[in-house]
Coordinates of C-alpha atoms in Angstrom, one line a residue:
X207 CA -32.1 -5.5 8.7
X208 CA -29.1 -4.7 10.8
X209 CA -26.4 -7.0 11.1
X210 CA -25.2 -8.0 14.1
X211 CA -21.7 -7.4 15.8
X212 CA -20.7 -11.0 15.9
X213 CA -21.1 -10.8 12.2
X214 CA -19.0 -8.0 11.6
X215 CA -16.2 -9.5 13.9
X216 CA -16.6 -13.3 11.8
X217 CA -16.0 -11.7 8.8
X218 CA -13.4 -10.2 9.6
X219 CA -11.7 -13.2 11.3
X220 CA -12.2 -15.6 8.3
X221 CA -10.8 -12.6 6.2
X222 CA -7.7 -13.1 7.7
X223 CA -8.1 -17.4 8.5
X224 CA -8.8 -18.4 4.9
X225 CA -5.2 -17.2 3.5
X226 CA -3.5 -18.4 6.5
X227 CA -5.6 -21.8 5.7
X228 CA -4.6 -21.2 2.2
X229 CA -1.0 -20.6 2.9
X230 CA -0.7 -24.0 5.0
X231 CA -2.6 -26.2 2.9
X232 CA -0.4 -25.1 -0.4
X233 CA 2.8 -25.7 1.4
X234 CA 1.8 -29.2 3.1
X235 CA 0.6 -30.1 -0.7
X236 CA 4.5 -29.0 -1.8
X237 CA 6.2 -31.0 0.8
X238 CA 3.9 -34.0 -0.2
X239 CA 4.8 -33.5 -4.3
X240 CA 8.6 -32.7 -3.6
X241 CA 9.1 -35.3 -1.0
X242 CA 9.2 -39.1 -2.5
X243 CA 10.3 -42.4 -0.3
X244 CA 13.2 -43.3 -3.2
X245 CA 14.9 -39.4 -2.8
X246 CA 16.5 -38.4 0.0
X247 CA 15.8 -35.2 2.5
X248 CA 18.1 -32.1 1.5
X249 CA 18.7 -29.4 3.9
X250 CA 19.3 -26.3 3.5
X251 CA 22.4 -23.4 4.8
X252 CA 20.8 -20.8 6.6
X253 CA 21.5 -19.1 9.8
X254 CA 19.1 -21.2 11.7
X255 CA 21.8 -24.2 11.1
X256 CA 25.1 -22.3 10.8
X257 CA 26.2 -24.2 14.3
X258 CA 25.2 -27.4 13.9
X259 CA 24.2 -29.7 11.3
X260 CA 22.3 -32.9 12.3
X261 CA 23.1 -35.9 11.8
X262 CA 20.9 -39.3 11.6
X263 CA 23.9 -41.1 13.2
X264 CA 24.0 -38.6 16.4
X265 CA 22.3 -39.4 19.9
X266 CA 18.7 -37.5 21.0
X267 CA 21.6 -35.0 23.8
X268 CA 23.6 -34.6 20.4
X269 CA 20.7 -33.3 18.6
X270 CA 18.9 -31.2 21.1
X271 CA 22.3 -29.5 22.2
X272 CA 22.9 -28.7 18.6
X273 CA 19.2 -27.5 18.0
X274 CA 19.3 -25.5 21.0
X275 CA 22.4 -23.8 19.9
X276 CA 21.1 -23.3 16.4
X277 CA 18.0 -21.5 17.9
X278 CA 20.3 -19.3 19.9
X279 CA 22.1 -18.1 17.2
X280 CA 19.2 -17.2 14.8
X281 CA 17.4 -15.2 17.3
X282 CA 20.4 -13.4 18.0
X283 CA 20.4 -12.6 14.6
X284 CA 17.0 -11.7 14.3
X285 CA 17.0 -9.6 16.8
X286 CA 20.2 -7.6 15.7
X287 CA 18.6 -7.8 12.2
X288 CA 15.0 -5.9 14.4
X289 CA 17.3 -3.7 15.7
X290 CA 18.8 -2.4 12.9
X291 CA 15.7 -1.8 11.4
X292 CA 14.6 0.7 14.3
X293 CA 17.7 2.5 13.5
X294 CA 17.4 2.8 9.9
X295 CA 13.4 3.5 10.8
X296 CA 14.8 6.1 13.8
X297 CA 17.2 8.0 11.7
X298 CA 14.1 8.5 8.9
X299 CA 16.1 5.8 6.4
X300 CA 12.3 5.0 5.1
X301 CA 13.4 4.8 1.3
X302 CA 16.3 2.9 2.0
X303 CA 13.9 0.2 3.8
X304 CA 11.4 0.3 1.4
X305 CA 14.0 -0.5 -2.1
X306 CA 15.5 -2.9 1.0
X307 CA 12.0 -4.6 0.5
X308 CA 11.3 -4.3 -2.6
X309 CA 14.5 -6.3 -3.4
X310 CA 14.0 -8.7 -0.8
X311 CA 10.2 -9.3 -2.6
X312 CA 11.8 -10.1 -5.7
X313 CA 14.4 -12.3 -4.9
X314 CA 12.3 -14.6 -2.8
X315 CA 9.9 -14.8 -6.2
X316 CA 12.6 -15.0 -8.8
X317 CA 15.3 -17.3 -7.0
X318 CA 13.6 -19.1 -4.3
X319 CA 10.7 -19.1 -5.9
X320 CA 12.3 -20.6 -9.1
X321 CA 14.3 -23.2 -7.3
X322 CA 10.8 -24.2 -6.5
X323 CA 9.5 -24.6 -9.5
X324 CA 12.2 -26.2 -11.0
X325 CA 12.1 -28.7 -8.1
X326 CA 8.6 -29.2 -9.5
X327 CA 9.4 -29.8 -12.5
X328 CA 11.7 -32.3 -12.4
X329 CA 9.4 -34.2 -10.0
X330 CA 6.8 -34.0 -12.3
X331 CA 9.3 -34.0 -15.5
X332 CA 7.5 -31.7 -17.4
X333 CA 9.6 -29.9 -20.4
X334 CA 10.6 -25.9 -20.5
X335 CA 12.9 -24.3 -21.9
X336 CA 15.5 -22.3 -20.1
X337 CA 14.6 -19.1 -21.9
X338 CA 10.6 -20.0 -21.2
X339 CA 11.3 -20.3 -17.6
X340 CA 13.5 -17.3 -17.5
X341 CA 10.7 -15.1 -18.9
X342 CA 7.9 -16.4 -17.1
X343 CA 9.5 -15.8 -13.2
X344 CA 11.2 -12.5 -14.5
X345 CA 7.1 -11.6 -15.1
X346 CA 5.9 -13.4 -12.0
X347 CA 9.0 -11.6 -9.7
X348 CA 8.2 -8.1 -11.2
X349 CA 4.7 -8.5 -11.5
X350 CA 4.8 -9.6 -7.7
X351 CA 7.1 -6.2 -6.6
X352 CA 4.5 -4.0 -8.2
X353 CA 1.4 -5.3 -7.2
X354 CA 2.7 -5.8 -2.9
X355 CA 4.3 -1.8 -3.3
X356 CA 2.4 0.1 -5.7
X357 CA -0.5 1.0 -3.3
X358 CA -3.3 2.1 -5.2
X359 CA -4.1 1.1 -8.8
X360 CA -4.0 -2.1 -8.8
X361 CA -6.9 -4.9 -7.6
X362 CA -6.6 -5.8 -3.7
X363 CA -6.6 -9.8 -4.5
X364 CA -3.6 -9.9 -6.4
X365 CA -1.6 -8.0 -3.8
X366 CA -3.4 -10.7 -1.4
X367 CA -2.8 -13.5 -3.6
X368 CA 1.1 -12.7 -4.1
X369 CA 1.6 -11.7 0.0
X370 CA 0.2 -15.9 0.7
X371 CA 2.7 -16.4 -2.4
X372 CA 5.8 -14.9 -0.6
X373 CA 4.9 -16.7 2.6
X374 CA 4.3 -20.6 0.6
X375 CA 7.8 -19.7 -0.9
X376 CA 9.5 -18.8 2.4
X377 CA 7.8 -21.4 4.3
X378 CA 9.1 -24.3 1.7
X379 CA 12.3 -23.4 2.0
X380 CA 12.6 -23.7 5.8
X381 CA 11.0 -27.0 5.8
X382 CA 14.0 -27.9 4.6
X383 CA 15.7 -27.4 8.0
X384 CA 16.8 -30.7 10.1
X385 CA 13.8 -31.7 12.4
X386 CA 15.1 -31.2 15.7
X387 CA 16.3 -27.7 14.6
X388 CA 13.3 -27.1 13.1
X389 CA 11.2 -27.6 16.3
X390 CA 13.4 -25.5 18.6
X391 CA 13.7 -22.5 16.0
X392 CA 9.6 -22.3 16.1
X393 CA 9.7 -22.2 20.0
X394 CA 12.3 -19.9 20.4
X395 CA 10.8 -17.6 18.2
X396 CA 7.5 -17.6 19.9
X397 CA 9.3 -17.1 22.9
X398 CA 11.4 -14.0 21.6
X399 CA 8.5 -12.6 19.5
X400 CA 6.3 -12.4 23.2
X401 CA 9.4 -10.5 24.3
X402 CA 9.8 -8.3 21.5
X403 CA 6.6 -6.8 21.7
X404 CA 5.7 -7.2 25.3
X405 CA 9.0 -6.2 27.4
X406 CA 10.1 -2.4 27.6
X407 CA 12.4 -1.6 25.3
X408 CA 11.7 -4.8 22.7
X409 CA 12.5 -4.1 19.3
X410 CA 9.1 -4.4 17.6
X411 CA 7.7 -2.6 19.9
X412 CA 9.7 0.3 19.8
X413 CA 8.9 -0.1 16.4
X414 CA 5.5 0.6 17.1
X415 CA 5.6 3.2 19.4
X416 CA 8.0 5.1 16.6
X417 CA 5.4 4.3 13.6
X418 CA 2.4 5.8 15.8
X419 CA 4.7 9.3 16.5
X420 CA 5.5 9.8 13.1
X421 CA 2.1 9.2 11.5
X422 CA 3.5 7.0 8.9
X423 CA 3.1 3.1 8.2
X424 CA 6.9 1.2 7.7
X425 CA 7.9 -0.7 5.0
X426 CA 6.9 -4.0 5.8
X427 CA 5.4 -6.7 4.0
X428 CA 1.8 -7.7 5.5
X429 CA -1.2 -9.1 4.4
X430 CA -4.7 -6.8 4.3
X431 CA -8.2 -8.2 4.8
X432 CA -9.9 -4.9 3.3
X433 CA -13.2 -4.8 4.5
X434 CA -15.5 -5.9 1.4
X435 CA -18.5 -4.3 2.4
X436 CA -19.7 -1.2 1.1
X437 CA -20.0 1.3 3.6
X438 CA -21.1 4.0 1.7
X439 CA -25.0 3.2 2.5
X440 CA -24.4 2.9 5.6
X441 CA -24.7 5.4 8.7
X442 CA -24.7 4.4 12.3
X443 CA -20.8 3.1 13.1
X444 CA -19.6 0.3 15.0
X445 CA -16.4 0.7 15.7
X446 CA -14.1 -2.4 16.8
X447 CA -10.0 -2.4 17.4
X448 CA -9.1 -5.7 15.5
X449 CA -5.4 -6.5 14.8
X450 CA -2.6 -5.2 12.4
X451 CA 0.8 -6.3 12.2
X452 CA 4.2 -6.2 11.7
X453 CA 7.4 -6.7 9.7
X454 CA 8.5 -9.6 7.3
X455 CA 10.7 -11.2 9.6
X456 CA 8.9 -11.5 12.4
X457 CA 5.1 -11.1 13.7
X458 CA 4.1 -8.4 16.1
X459 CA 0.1 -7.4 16.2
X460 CA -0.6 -3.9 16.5
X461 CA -3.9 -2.1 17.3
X462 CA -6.2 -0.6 14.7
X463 CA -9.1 0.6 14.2
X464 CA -11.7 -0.7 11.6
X465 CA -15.4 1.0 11.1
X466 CA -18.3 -1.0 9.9
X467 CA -21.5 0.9 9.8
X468 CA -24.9 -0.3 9.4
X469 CA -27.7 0.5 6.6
X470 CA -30.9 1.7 9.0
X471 CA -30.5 5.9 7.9
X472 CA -28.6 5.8 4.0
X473 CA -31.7 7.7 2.7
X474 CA -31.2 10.3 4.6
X475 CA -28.0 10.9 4.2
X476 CA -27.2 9.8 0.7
X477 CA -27.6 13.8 -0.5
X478 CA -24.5 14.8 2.3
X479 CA -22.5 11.8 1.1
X480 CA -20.1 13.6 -1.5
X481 CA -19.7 16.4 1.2
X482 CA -18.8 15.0 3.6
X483 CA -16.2 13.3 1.9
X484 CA -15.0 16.0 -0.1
X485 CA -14.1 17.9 3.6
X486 CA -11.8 14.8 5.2
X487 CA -8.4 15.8 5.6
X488 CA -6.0 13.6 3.9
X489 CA -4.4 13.7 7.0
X490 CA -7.1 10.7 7.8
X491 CA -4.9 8.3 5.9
X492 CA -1.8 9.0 7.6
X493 CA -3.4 9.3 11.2
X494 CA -1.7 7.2 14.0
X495 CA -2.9 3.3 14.6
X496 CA -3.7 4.1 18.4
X497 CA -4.6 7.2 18.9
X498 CA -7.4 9.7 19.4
X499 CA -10.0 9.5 17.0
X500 CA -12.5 12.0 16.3
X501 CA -16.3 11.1 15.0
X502 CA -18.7 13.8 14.4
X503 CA -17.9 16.4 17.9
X504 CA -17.0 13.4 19.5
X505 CA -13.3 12.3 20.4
X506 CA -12.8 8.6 21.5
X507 CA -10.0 7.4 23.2
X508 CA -9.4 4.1 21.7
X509 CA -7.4 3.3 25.2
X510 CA -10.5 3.7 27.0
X511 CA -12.9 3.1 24.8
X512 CA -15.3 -0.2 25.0
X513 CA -14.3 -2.7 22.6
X514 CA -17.3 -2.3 20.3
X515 CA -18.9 1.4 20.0
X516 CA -22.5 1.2 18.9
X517 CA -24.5 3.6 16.9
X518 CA -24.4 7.1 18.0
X519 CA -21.1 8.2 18.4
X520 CA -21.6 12.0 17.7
X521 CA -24.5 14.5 16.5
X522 CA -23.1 15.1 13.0
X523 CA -23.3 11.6 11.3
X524 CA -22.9 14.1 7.8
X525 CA -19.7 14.7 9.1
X526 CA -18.3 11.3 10.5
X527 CA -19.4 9.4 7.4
X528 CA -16.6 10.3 5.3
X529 CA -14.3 9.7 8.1
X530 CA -15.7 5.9 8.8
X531 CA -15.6 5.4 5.1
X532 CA -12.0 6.0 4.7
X533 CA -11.1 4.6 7.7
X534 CA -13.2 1.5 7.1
X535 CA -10.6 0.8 4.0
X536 CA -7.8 -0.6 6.1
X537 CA -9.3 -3.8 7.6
X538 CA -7.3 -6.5 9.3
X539 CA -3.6 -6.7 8.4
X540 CA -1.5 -9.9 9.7
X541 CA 2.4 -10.2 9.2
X542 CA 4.3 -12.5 6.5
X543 CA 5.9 -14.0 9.6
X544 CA 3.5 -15.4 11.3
X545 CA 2.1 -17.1 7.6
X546 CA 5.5 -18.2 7.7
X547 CA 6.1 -19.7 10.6
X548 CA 2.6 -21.2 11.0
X549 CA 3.6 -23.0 7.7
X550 CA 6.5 -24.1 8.5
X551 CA 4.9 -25.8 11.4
X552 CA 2.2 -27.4 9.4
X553 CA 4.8 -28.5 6.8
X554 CA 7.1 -30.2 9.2
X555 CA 4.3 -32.2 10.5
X556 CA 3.3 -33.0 7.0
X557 CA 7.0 -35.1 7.0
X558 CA 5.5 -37.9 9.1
X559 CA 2.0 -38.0 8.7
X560 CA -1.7 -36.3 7.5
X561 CA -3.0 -36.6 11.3
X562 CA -0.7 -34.7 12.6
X563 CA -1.2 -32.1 10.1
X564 CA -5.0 -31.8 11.0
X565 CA -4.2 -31.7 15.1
X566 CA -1.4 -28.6 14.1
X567 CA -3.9 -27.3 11.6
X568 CA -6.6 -26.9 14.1
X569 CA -3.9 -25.8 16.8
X570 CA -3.2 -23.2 14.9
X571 CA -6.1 -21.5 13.7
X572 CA -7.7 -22.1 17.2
X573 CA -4.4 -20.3 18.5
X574 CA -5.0 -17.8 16.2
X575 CA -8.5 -16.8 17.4
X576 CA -7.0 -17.2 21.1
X577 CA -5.1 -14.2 20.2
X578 CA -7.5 -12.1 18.5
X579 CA -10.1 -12.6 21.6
X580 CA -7.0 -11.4 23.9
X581 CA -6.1 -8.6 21.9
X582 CA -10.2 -7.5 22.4
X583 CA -9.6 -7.7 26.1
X584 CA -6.7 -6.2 26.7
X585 CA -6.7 -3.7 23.9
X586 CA -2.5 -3.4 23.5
X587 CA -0.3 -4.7 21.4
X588 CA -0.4 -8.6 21.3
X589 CA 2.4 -11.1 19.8
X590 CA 0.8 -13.3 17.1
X591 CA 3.2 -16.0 17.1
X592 CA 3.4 -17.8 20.8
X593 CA -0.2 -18.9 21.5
X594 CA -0.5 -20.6 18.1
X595 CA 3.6 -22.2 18.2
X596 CA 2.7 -23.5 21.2
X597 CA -0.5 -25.2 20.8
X598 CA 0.8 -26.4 18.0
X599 CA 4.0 -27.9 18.8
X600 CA 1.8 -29.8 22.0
X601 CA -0.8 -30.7 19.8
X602 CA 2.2 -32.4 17.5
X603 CA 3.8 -34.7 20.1
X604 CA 0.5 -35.6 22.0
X605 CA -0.7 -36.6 18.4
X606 CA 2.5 -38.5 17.1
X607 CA 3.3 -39.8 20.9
X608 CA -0.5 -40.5 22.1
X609 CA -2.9 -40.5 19.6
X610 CA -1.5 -42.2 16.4
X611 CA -0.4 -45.4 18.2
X612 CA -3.8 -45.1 20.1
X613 CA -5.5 -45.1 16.3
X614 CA -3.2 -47.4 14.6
X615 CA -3.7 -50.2 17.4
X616 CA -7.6 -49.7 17.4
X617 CA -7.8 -50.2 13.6
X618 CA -4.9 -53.1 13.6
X619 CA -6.7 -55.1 15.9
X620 CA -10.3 -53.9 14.7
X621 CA -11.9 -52.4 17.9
X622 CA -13.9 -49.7 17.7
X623 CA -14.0 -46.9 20.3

């Protein structure tokens, strides 16, 4: 029976909701087992607080000011940070980004990720040894560096399972920022991540435009949805542009294409299956994210081309199978960022209460579709970050300001409503 489109598109959006719902509900569960009414809050040096650090003493202008300024300077450094990266990527420094990365993986898991667990484990005052715990997150960090770099060999869930790993990490750590900087960080960096990628000239998408010319993906960590059906016995294509993203620091969405094929005509071509394999280029794998793409005699701009292409995009299905199959193996990639960042929001609001945490949580992942249903309209390059930040920043205060002492009073008094 053949599936319908709205089923290919759900499965790929849960592919890529569940780890971000994964992600959020892991760290919320750490700031709830680190955090206990009798120790008190510990923040953090970064450079989102190099300016000012808040104090419970100072006045709501004292705070904001400080915030504001804190915001300032860590987008300015993000953005020098962005573009240095396009030099390095312009001047072809690939494999000095990508050992860059590789370093960067495993210090998060070995010393971020170990102040972490020993956090845990004094909360929880469980006994290790020093040389126990040395051993174990020397395994988990290298263990972690191989499995998000080596590519092929290894099983796709555990590079999926450490990616969601890196962001929990990350994400726990910036909890740890004062509130009121915390707040104005995450709006500032929607704001700059819709002009990074949207205005002429921003850095990620230069970025883009420079990965697309080269034929060549950059080092950047990002989480795949593979596709996890099998489209070998399958035949007629339907082709969809779904979204791909960016670097670790922060989120950009990028076009791609993903091919899903349905299962009316595999008898027929199950004896030119190995053929028409066997004569892909491997230029296939390295082929531009937006670009021309050719099925069967059949070339179709994906600029111009409808947002879903039904069956029959060329004579010579014997020909275009091989092609959908390999390009069928990429699926849906989302950046660490915005796992990050969405976090990060979701933690914060786990500080004061579980219903803000649901209004954020659903903020978010309705954001999140928001942005995949725009990217199918306007078929460009889309920022992941602001329509999600900002729903769920507004969904925070109309729930802490409106709704809790709305609830509270209802069930003090006991009305119902």
């Amino acid at each position: 029976m053949e599936s319908s489109v709205l089923e290919w598109l759900g499965v790929e959006i849960i592919g890529v909701m569940s780890p971000v719902s994964i992600c959020m509900f892991l760290v919320v569960l750490l700031v709830y087992s680190l955090s206990s009414p009798s120790t008190t809050a510990t923040t953090i040096a970064t450079a989102a607080n190099l300016v000012y650090a808040e104090n419970p003493s100072d006045t709501a202008a004292q705070k904001l000011e400080g915030a504001v300024l804190n915001a300032v300077v860590f987008i300015v450094f993000i953005a020098l940070a962005t573009f240095l990266l396009v030099l390095l990527y312009y001047y072809n420094c690939t494999a000095f980004l990508l050992h860059y990365t590789r370093f960067s993986t495993f210090f998060v898991l070995a010393a971020m990720g170990g102040s972490i667990l020993l956090s845990l484990l004094e909360r929880f005052s469980v006994p290790l040894d020093a040389v126990t715990s040395f051993l174990l997150l020397f395994n988990f960090a290298v263990v972690g560096v191989l499995s998000v770099f080596a590519g092929g060999g290894l099983p796709i869930l555990l590079r999926q399972c450490y990616t969601v790993c890196l962001g929990i990490i990350v994400a726990a750590w910036f909890t740890k920022l004062p509130e009121w900087t915390t707040w104005t960080v995450l709006v500032a960096l929607a704001l700059y991540d819709l002009v990074a990628v949207l205005a002429p000239g921003g850095p990620l998408k230069l970025l883009v435009e420079l990965e697309s010319s080269r034929n060549e993906e950059l080092p950047a960590l990002v989480y795949e949805a593979r596709p996890t059906v099998n489209t070998r016995n399958h035949a007629a294509a339907v082709g969809f542009i779904v979204a791909g993203v960016s670097d670790s620091e922060t989120s950009r969405i990028e076009l791609q294409v993903v091919s899903r094929v349905n299962s009316n005509n595999n008898n027929n071509l199950s004896s030119n299956n190995d053929n028409g394999e066997n004569g892909i280029n491997d230029e296939w794998e390295r082929s531009p994210l937006v670009g021309g793409m050719r099925f069967g005699e059949v070339v179709v701009d994906e600029g111009m081309s409808p947002l879903v292409e039904m069956s029959g995009v060329g004579e010579n299905e014997e020909e275009g199978e091989g092609v959908r199959r390999k390009i069928g193996e990429r699926g849906i990639k989302l950046g660490l960022g915005d796992f990050v960042f969405y976090s990060v929001l979701v933690g914060r609001a786990a500080m004061y209460d579980l219903m803000t945490v649901y209004a954020c949580y659903l903020a978010i992942i309705s954001g999140l579709g928001c942005t995949l249903i725009l990217l199918s309209m306007c078929r460009k390059a889309l920022p992941a970050l602001p329509i999600s930040i900002a729903l769920g920043v507004l969904f925070y205060f109309l729930t802490r300001l409106l709704m809790e002492p709305f609830i509270v009073g209802t069930a003090t008094n006991l009305m119902m409503f």
